[in-house]
mmCIF file of C-alpha atoms in Angstrom:
data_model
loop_
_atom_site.group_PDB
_atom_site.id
_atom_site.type_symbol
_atom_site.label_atom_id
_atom_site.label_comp_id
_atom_site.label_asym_id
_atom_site.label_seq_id
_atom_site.Cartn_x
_atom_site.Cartn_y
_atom_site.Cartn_z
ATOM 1 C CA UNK I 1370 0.000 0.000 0.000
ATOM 2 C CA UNK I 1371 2.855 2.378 0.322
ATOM 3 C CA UNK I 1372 4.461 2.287 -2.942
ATOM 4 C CA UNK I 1373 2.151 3.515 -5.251
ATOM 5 C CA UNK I 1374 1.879 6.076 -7.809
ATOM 6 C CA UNK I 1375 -1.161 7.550 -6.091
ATOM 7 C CA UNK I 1376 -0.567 11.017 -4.994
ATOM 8 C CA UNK I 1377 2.108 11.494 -7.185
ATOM 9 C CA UNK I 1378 0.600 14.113 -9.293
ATOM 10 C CA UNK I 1379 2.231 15.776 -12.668
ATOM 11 C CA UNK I 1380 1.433 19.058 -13.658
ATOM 12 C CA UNK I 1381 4.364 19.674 -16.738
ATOM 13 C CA UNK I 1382 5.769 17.498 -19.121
ATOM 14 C CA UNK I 1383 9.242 18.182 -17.563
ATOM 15 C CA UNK I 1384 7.839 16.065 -13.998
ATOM 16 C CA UNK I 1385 5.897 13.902 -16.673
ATOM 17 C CA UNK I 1386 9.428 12.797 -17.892
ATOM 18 C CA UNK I 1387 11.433 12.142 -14.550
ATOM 19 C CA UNK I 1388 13.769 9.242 -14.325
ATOM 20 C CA UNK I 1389 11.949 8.077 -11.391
ATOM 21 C CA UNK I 1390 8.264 8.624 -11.850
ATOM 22 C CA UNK I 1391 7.753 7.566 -8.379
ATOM 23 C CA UNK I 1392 8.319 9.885 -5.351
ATOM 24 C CA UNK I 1393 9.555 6.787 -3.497
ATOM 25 C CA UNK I 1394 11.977 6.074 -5.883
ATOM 26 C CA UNK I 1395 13.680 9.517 -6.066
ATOM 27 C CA UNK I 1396 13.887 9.738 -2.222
ATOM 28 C CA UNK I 1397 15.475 6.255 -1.784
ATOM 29 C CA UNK I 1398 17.939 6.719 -4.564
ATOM 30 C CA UNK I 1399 18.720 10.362 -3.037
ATOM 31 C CA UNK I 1400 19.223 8.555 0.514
ATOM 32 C CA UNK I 1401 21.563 5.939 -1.057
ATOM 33 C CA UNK I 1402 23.648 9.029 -2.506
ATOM 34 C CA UNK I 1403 23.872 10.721 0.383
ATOM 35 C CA UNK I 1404 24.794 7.532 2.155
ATOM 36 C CA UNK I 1405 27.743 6.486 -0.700
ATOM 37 C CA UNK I 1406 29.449 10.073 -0.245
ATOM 38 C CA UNK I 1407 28.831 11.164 3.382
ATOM 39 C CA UNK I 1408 29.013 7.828 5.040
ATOM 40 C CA UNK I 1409 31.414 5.819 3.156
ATOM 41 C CA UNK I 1410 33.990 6.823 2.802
ATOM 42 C CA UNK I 1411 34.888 7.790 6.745
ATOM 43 C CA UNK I 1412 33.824 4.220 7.618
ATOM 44 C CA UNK I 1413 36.008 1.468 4.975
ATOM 45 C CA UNK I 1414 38.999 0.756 5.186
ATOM 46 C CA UNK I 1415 41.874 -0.346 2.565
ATOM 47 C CA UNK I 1416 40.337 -4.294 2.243
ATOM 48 C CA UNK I 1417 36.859 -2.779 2.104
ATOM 49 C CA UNK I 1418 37.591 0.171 -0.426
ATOM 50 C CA UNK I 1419 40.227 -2.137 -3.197
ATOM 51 C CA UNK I 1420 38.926 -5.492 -2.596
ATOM 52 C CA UNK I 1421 34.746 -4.575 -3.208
ATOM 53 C CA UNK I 1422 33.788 -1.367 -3.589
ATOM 54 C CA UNK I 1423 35.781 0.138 -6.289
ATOM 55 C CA UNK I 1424 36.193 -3.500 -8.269
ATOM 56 C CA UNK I 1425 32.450 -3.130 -7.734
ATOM 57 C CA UNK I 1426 31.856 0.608 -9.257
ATOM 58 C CA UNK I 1427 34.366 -0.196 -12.094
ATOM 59 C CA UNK I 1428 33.008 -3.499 -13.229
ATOM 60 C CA UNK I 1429 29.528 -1.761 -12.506
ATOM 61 C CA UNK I 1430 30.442 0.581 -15.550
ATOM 62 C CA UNK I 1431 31.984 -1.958 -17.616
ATOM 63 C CA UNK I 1432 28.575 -3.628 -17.306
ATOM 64 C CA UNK I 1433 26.748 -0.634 -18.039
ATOM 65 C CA UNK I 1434 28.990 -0.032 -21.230
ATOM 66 C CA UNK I 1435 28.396 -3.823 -22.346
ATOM 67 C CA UNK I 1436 24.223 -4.136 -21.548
ATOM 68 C CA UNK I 1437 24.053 -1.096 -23.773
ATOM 69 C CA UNK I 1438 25.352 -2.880 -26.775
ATOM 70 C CA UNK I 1439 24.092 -6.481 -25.931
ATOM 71 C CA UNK I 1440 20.974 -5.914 -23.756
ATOM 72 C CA UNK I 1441 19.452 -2.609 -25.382
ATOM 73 C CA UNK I 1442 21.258 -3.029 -29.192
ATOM 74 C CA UNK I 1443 20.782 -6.621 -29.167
ATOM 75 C CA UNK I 1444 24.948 -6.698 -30.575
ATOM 76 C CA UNK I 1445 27.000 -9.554 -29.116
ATOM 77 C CA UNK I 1446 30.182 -8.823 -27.738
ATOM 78 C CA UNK I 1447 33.028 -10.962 -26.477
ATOM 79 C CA UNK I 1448 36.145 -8.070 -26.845
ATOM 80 C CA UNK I 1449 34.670 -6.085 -23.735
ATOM 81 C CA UNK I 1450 38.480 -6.878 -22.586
ATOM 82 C CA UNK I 1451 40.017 -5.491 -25.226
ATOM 83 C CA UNK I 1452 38.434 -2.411 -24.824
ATOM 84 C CA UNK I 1453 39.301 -1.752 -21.497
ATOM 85 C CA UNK I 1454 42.619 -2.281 -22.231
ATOM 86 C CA UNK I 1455 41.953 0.358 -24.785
ATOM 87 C CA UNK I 1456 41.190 2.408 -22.463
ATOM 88 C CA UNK I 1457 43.774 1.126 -19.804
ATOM 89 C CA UNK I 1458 46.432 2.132 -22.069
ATOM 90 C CA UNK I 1459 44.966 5.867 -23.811
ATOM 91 C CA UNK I 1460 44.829 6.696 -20.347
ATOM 92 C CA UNK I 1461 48.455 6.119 -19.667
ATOM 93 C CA UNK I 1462 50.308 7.452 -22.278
ATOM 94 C CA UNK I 1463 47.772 10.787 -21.701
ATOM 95 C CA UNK I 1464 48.674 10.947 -18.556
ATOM 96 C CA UNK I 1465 52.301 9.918 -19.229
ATOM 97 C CA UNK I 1466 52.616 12.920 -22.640
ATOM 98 C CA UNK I 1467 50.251 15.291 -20.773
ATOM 99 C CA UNK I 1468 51.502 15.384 -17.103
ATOM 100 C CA UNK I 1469 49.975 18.633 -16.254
ATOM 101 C CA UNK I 1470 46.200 17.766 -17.258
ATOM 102 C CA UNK I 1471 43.896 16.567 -14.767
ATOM 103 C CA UNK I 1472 43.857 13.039 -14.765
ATOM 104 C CA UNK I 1473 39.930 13.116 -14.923
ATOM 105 C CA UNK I 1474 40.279 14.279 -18.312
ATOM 106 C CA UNK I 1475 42.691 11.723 -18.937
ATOM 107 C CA UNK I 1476 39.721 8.832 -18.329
ATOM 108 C CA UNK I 1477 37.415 10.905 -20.336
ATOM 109 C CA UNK I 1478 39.579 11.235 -23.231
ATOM 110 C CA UNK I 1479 40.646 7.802 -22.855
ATOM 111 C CA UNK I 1480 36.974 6.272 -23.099
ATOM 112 C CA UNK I 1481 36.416 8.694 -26.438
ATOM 113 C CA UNK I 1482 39.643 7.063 -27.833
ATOM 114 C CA UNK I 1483 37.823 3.447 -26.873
ATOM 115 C CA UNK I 1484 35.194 4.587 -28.547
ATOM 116 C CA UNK I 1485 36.092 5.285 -31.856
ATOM 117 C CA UNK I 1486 38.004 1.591 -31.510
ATOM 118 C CA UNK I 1487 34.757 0.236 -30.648
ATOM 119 C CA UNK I 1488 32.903 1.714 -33.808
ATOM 120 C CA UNK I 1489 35.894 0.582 -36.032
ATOM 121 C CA UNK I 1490 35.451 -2.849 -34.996
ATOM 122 C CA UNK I 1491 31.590 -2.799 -34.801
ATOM 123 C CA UNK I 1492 31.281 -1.971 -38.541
ATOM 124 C CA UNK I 1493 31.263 -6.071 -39.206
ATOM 125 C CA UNK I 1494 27.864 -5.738 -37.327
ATOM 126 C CA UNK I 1495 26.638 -3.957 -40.452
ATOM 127 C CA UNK I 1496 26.594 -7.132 -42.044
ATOM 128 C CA UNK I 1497 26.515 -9.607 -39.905
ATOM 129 C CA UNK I 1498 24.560 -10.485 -36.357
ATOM 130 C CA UNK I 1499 24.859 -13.468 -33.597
ATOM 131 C CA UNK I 1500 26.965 -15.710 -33.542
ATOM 132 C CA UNK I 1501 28.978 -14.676 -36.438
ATOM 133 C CA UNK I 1502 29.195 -11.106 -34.692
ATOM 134 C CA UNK I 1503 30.365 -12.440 -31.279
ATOM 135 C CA UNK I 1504 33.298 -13.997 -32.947
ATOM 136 C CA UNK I 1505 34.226 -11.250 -35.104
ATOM 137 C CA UNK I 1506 34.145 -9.010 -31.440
ATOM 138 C CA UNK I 1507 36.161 -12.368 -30.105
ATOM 139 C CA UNK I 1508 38.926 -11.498 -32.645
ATOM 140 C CA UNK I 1509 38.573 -7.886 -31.479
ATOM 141 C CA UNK I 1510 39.693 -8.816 -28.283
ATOM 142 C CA UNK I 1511 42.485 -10.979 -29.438
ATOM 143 C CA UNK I 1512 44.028 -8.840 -31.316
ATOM 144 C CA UNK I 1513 43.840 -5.913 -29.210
ATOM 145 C CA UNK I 1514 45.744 -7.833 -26.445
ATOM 146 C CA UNK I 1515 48.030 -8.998 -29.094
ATOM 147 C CA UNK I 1516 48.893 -5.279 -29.829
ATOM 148 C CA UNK I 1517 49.681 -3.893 -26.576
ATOM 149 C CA UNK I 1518 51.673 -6.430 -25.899
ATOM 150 C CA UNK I 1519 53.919 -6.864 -29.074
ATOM 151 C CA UNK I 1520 54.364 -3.293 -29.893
ATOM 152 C CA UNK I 1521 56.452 -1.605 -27.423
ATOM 153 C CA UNK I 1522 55.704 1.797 -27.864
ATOM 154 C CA UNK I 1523 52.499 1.190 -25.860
ATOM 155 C CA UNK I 1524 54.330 0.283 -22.313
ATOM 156 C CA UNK I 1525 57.046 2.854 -23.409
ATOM 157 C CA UNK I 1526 59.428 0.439 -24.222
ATOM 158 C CA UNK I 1527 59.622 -0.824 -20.527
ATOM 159 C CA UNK I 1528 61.516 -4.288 -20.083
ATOM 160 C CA UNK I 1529 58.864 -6.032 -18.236
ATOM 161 C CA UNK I 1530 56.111 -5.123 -20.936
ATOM 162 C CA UNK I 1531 53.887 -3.506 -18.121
ATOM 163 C CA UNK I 1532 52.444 -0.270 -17.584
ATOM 164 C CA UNK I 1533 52.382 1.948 -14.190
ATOM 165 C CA UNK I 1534 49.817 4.401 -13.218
ATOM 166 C CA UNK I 1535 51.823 7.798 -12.419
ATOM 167 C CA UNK I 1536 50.848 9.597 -9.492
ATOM 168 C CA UNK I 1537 47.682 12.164 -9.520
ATOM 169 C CA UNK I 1538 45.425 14.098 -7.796
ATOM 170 C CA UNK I 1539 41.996 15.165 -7.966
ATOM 171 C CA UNK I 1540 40.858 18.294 -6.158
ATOM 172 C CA UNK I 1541 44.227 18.261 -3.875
ATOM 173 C CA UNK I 1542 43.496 14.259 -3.308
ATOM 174 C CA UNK I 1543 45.547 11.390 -4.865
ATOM 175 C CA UNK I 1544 43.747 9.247 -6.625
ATOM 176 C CA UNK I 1545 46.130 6.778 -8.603
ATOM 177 C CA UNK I 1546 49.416 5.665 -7.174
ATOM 178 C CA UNK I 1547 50.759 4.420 -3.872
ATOM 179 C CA UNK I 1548 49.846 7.631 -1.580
ATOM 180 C CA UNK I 1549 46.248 7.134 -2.850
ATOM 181 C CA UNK I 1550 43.641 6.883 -0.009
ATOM 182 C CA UNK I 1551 40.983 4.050 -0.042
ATOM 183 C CA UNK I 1552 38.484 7.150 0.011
ATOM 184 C CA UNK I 1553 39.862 9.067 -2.636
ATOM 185 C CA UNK I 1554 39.745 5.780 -4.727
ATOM 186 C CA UNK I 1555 36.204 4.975 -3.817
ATOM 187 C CA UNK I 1556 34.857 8.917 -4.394
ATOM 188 C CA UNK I 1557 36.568 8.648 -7.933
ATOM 189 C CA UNK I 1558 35.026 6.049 -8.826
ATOM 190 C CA UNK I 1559 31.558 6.542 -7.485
ATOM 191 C CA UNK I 1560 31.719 9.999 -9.363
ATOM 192 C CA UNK I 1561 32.161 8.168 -12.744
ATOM 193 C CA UNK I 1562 29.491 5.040 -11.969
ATOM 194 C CA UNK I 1563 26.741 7.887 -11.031
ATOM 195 C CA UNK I 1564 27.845 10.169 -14.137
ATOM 196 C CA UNK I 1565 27.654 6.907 -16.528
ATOM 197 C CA UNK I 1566 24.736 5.471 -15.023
ATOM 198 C CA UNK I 1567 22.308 8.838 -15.231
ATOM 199 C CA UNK I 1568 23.800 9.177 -18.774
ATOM 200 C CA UNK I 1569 22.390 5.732 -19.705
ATOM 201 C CA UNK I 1570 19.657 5.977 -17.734
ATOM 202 C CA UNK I 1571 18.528 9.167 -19.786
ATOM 203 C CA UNK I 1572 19.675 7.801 -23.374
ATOM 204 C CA UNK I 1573 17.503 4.296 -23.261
ATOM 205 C CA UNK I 1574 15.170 6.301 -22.526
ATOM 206 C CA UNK I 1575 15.077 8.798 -25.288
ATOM 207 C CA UNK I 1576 15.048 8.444 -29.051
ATOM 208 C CA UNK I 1577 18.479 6.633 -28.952
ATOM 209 C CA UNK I 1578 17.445 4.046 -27.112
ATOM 210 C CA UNK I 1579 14.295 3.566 -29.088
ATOM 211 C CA UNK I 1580 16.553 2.713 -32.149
ATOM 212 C CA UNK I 1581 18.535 0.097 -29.894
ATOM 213 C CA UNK I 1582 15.493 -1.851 -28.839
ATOM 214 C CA UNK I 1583 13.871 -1.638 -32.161
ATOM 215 C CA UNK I 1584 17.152 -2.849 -33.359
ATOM 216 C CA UNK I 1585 17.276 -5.362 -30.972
ATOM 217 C CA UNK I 1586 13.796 -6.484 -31.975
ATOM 218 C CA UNK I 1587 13.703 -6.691 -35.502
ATOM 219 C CA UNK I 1588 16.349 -4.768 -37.509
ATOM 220 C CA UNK I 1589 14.074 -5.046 -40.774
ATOM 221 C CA UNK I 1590 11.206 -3.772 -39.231
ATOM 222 C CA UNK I 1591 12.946 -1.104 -37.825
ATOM 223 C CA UNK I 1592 14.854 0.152 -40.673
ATOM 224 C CA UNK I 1593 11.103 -0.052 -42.760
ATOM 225 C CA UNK I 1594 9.802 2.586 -40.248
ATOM 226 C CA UNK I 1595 12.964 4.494 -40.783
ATOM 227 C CA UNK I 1596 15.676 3.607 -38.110
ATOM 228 C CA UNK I 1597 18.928 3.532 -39.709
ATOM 229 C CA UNK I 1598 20.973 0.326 -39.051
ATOM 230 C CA UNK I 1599 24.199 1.852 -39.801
ATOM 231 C CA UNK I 1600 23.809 5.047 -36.894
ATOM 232 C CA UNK I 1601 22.021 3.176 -34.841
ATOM 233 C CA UNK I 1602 24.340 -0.065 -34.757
ATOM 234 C CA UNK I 1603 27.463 2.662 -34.499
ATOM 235 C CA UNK I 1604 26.388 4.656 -31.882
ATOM 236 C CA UNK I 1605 25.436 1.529 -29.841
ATOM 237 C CA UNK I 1606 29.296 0.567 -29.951
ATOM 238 C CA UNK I 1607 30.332 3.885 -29.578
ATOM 239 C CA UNK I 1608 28.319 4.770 -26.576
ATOM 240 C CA UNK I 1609 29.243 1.125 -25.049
ATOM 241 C CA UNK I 1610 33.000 1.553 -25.923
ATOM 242 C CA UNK I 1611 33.317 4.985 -24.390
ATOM 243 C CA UNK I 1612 31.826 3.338 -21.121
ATOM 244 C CA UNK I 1613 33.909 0.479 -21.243
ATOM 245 C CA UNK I 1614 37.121 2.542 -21.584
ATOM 246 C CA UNK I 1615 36.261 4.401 -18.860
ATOM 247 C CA UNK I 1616 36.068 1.189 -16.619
ATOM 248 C CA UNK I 1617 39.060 0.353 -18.369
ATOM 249 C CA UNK I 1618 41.454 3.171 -17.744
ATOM 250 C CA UNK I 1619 39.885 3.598 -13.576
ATOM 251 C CA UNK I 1620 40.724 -0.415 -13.631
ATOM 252 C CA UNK I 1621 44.340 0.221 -13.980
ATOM 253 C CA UNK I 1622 45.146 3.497 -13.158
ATOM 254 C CA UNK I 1623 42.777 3.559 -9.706
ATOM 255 C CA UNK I 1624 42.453 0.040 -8.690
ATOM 256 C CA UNK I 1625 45.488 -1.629 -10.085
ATOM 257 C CA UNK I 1626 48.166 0.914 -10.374
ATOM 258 C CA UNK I 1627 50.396 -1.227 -12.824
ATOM 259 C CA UNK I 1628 49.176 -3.975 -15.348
ATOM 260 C CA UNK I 1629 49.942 -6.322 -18.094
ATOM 261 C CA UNK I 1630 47.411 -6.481 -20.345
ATOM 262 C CA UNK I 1631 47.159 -10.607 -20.903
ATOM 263 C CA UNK I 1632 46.755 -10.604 -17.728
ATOM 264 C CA UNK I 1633 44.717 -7.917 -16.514
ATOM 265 C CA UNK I 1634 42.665 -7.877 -19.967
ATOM 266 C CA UNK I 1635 42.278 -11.311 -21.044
ATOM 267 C CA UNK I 1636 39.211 -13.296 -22.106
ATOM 268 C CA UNK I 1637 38.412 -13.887 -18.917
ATOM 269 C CA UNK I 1638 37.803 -10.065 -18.200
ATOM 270 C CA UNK I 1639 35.380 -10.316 -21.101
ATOM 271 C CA UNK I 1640 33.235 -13.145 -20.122
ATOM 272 C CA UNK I 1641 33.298 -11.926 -16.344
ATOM 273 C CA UNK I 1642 31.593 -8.818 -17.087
ATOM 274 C CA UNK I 1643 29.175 -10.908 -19.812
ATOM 275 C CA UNK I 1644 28.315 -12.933 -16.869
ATOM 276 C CA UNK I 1645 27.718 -9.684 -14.792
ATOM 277 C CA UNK I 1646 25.118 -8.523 -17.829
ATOM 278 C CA UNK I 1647 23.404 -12.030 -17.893
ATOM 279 C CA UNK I 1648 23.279 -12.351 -14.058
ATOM 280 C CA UNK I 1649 21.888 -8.716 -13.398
ATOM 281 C CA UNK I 1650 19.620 -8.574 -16.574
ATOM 282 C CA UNK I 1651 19.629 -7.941 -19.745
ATOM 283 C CA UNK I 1652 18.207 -4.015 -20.853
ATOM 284 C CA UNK I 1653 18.652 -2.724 -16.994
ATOM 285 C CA UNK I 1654 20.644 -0.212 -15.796
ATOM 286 C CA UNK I 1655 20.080 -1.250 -12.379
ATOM 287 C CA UNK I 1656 20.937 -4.925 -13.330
ATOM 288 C CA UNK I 1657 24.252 -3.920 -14.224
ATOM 289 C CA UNK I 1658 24.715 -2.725 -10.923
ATOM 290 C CA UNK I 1659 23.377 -6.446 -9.120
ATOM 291 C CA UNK I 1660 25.424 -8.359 -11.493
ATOM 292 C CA UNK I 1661 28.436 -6.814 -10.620
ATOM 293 C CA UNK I 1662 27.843 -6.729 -7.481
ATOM 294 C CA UNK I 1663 26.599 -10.629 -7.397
ATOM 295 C CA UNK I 1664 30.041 -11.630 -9.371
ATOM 296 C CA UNK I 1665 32.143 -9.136 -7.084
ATOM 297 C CA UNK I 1666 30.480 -9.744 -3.838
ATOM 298 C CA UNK I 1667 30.309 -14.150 -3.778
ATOM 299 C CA UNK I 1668 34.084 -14.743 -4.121
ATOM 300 C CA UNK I 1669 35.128 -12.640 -1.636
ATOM 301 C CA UNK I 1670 32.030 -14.038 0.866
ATOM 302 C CA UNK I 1671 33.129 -17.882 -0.339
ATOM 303 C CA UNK I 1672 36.593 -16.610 -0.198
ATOM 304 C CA UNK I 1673 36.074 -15.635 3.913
ATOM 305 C CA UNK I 1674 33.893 -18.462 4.505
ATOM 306 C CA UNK I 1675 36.158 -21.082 3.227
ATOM 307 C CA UNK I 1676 39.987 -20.026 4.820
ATOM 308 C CA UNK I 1677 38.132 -18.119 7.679
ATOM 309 C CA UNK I 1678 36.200 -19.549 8.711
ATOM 310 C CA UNK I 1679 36.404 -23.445 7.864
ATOM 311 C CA UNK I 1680 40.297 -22.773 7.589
ATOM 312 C CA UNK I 1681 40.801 -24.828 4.299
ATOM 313 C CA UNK I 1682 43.925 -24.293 2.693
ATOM 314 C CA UNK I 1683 43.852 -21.182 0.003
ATOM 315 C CA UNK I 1684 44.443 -23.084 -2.872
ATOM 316 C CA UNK I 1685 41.889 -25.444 -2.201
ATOM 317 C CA UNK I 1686 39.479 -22.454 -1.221
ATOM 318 C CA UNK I 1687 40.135 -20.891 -5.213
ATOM 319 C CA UNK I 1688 39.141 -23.951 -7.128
ATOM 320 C CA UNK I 1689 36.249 -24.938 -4.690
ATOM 321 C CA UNK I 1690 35.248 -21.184 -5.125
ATOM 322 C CA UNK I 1691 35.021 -21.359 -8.300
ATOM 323 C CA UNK I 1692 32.720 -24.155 -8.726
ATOM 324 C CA UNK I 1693 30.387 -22.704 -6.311
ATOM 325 C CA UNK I 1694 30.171 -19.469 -8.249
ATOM 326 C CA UNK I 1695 29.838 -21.492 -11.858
ATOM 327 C CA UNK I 1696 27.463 -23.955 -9.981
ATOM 328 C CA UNK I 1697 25.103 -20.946 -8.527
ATOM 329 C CA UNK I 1698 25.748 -19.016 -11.991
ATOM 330 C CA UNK I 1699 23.874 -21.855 -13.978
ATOM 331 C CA UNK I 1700 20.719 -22.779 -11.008
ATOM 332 C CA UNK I 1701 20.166 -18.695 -11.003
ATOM 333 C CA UNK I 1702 19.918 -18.465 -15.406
ATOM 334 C CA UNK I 1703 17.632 -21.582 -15.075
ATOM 335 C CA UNK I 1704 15.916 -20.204 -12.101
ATOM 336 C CA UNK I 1705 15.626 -16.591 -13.480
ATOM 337 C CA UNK I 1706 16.727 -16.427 -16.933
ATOM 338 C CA UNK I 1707 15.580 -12.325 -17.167
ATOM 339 C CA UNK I 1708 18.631 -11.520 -14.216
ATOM 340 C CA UNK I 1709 18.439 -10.041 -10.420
ATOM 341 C CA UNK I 1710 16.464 -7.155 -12.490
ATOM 342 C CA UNK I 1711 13.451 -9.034 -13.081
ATOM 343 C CA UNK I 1712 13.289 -10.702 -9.116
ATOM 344 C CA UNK I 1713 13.474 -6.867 -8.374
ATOM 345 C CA UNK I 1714 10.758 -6.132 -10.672
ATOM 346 C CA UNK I 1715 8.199 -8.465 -9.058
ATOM 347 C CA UNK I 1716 9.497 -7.505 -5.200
ATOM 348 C CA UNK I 1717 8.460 -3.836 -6.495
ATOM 349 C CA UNK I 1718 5.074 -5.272 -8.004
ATOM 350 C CA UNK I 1719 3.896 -7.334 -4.873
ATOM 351 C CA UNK I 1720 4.997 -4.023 -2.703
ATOM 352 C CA UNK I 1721 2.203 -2.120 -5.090
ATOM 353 C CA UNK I 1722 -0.543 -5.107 -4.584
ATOM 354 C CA UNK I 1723 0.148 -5.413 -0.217
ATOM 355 C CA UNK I 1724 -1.555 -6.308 1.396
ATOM 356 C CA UNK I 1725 -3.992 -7.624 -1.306
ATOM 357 C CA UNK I 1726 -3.134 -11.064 -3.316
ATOM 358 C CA UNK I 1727 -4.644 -9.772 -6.635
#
């Protein structure tokens, strides 16, 4: 009886159009805010900030960037890797040739330059879709790895092939490199995962995003009523890449500080955050959000459970970890198919009926 749209009147277009028609809604998402910057920070410490809460944020965008192209577009995409590393690497030679430039520009520029990548190698989708597409993105990744790592110029012809994160500051507050605080690290990248989310929030739900779903529907249908495959297709893999970079270049500069790219960009990074998509729910914003936090959150709970408090050996710990997660990955898609999204869709639904079965 309490969450309902009654009462909630509209007297302009403008309150016609909020992103949350529902009072509730606003308010709660205003308290979390408020919570996330003034509470926060003063209260984790180092485990809490690097080990969840900025993997969290930055695969949270990564997700964002990838259910954009596969859950609104309908475009599969298995070099979501690759472009982080894109953008992992743009941001350090920025930041390396332009030393006086805020580095917040840095990870802006550096998710444009992922971006245009991203529409270079999603012009195949112009002809092709599916399967076909998902391995032409598979080479995408491959050969992107292959790059930064056989071209020197890219790690600045260091020895050991890998890249470090410079020091930098944001507003008087380091941000990448070793005197970086846990909060400054968090703030950072809860500033980008609010930025990106209300961006993509606001673009699936305006023309643009029309043209992805009706894409993602029927492409020949759409392009009859006059969507334009080629614009539509392109800006889908531009608007995903320049996302993806961003998670890319806070990944290493903010949470890693110094990377290789096989193995901080590999396959694996691709079909993590795929999993994080599928798991949270395909076409959600907020599903991005519960995927990553279902595929950040269970290791490290498994991971405390298993040494800590059954006090099994570590290695043991990883590979029984591992099945658990793959084991609960496949009961929850058979379970749920339509993601954490969907279970939160019907808890909102049976809050609107309460007390009343019908």
């Amino acid at each position: 009886m309490f969450y309902r749209e009654a009462g909630d009147f509209k007297t302009s277009y403008r309150e016609d159009s909020q992103t949350f028609p529902l009072a509730l809604d606003r308010w709660a998402y205003r308290l979390l805010m408020a919570v996330a910057v003034l509470v926060v920070p003063f209260v984790i410490d180092g485990y809490w900030a690097n080990a969840i809460l900025v993997p969290f944020l930055i695969y949270a965008i990564a997700a964002i960037g990838l259910n954009i192209l596969v859950g609104y577009a309908g475009q599969l995409s298995l070099g979501t890797g690759g472009f982080m590393a894109v953008g992992a690497y743009a941001v350090y030679k920025l930041s390396v040739a332009f030393p006086g430039i805020n580095i917040v520009f840095h990870i802006i520029a550096a998710g444009g330059i992922t971006a245009l990548v991203g529409m270079l190698f999603g012009l195949p989708s112009l002809r092709i879709k599916g399967f076909y597409l998902a391995v032409a993105t598979l080479a995408a990744q491959f050969f992107l790895v292959w790059l930064f790592n056989k071209v020197p110029w890219f790690y600045n012809y260091s020895a050991s092939g890998q890249i470090n994160a410079p020091d930098r500051s944001v507003l008087g507050w380091m941000v990448t490199g070793p005197l970086a605080t846990p909060a400054a690290k968090y703030l950072i990248c809860l500033a980008f995962a609010f930025v990106v989310a209300w961006i993509a929030r606001n673009l699936t739900r305006g023309m643009t995003g029309r043209k992805w779903m009706a894409i993602r529907d029927m492409d020949i249908a759409a392009e009859i009523i006059g969507v334009n495959p080629l614009t539509a297709k392109l800006t889908a893999f531009g608007v995903s890449s320049f996302f993806i970079g961003i998670a890319g270049a806070l990944f290493f500069a903010v949470y890693l500080g110094a990377a290789e790219v096989g193995e901080a960009f590999g396959i694996n990074k691709s079909f993590l955050i795929l999993f994080m998509v599928i798991i949270g729910g395909l076409g959600s914003i907020f599903g991005s959000f519960a995927g990553a936090a279902f595929m950040v959150l269970l290791p490290v709970a498994l991971k405390n459970l298993l040494v800590g408090g059954f006090g099994w050996p570590t290695d043991l710990a990883a590979h029984i970890e591992l099945m658990i997660v793959g084991g609960l990955i496949v009961i929850f898609l058979i379970a749920e198919p339509h993601g954490l999204a969907q279970l939160w869709r019907l808890t909102k639904e049976k809050l609107r009926l309460w007390p009343f079965p019908h």
